[in-house]
Amino acid sequence: MSDTSDFEDADRGFVAELKPGVVRDADGKVVWDNDSFSYIQGTCPNSVSPSLWRQAQLMIKQGLYEVTAGIYQIRGLDLSNMTLVEGDTGVIVIDPLISTETAAAGLALYREQRGDKPVTGVIYTHSHVDHFGGVMGVTTTEDVRAGRVPVLAPAGFVEHAVAENVYAGTAMGRRAAYMYGAALPRDPKGQISAGLGMTTSTGTVTMIPPTKDITTTGQQEVIDGVRIVFQMTPGTEAPAEMNFYFPSRRALCMAENATHTLHNILTLRGAVVRDAHVWSQYLTEAITMFAADTDVAFASHHWPAWGTDRVTEWLSLQRDTYGYLHDQTLRLLNQGHTGIEIAEMLRMPPALEKTWHAKGYYGSVSHDVKAIYQRYMGWFDGNPANLWQHPPVEAAKRYIDAMGGADHAMAKARTAFDDGDYRWVVELLKHVIFADSNNDAAKQLQADAFEQLGYGAENGPWRNFYLMGAYELRNGNVGTPTVPSSPTMLAALSVDQVFDAAAFLINGPKAWDLHLINDWIVTDENTTYRTELNNGVLIHYAVPSKFKGPAPDATFTLSRPTLIAVIAGGQDLTAAVQSGQVKVSGDPTKLGQLIAVLDKPDPDFAIVTP
């Protein structure tokens, strides 16, 4: 705790703050309130890990900061940072936050201090929503389409951004409510941070597709007179991600591949499992490509590192963190240990344990180890007793019966609570609650134990998960605070992705006996697509020019935006036909039959109760 260098770095280059630190939408609703974290100061209360308290004190610093000559950052106005690089005629925006409102507020703060410079380019470092969702707060689709504002992103950006936010977006969004704790009270017994930032903003999410893909390491581009050298890093913190270097500024952007925390190999909200091995390798590549010529390195979260030696040390320790986790998990799983066992066994090297930026504020050694195990070995630990387990409710009924009933299990849980064995308390009571969801005494005791686990957690998402579990047990389901699949997100769907998204919603049993063949003439792509529903599976493909096959039940002629609106956006098909947006030949009722077997996702599904 005597090492205050992070506080010095977090304050370095401060220019001005937003006063008050509150951002509202057009209707006056608060979408970001950094001032609500003002209680995070002074001595750490006993309801918070001192280490997490320290991290939160660093992250609540808000405002405009100079990174180096011509490069500025907006921090503390969302989960992520927005970086602004001054060019010959305007400013290039890197990662425009989650919401248009916070991004616009950040750009306005910059302009108050640096002049009313136009935005002359946008760069998305990777495909997570906190790095592109606010783009329409800094530019417009008209300026992008006119070529005035190029938008650069790593190859595969749109595919992965859409897949994450649309395909599994409902479930991820619901779990993100737990991970980021946005609904928790703002006090020392509530929301402290998410480790990577304080929490997520809740404004308007948008997306403008890139106009230029970065495809290879070493690729160079010039935006508004600024030369940029790129390094592709797919499979690291995101499936599509890149680092890049500004030679004239001797400045290196590390995206989210090196931050001031141990990151996630698999986030608790859900995601594709990341590759800790290639993550470590790409950090080595960044060191060899750029570090010797770098005076400052900054990222899409937290604060920069200055000085060639410190940059090299920071990147090296971050690399060693992911490399050690990966290699030691592999060593131990090849000795027969399971993921949950390795998570309890593995200790990080002393040099990494005593390094602040390698501590588990966002990722954790425990759940990163389990993710690495999952990447290689899957969900099954090899023990046949775990091959065909009962689902939670049925297992719970049997556990409670074996323990002599709920009263006996509750007595055991109360004893464990008094002994401080909170992990065992929540395990016992999980079964009591899933066997009888009306057992209020079990819910209250489990909430008490969740709170104690949360208060002791160094990891921000762990704390939020525990405290959100307690909050919902006491107050009921809060649902999903954010809606990542916004209209502009849906508008970026390709035709294949529209049909993929529909296929994932097919209620298989309802559709078993249906056989539907529809053709879709997409006018703005001059292509005909066929969808075929059979055996509860919706397949789709572009129809080749000399295609020989059965005649379709119906053919629909429409534009891609109308297709998106009808299939993914909930627009009424009959109204679209009557307005002329959709032209139909054949039997139009066949599409209605298809839409009738599409299930609606549930953004409010239960987590801590059955």
XYZ file of C-alpha atoms in Angstrom, residues 17 27 75 159 243 319 382 388 411 436 459 470 524 552 563 587:
16
model
C -12.983 17.275 -15.241
C -35.074 12.845 -21.839
C -11.433 8.664 -18.258
C -19.040 -10.462 -37.308
C -2.694 -2.973 -30.881
C 2.757 -11.367 -20.617
C -13.638 -37.150 -16.676
C -25.076 -37.352 -16.366
C -29.413 -25.812 10.716
C -38.350 -25.002 -2.521
C -12.267 -9.136 -7.647
C -28.090 -11.052 -2.315
C -29.924 -4.056 -52.450
C -40.313 -22.360 -52.906
C -35.448 -8.147 -43.851
C -48.209 -18.509 -50.248
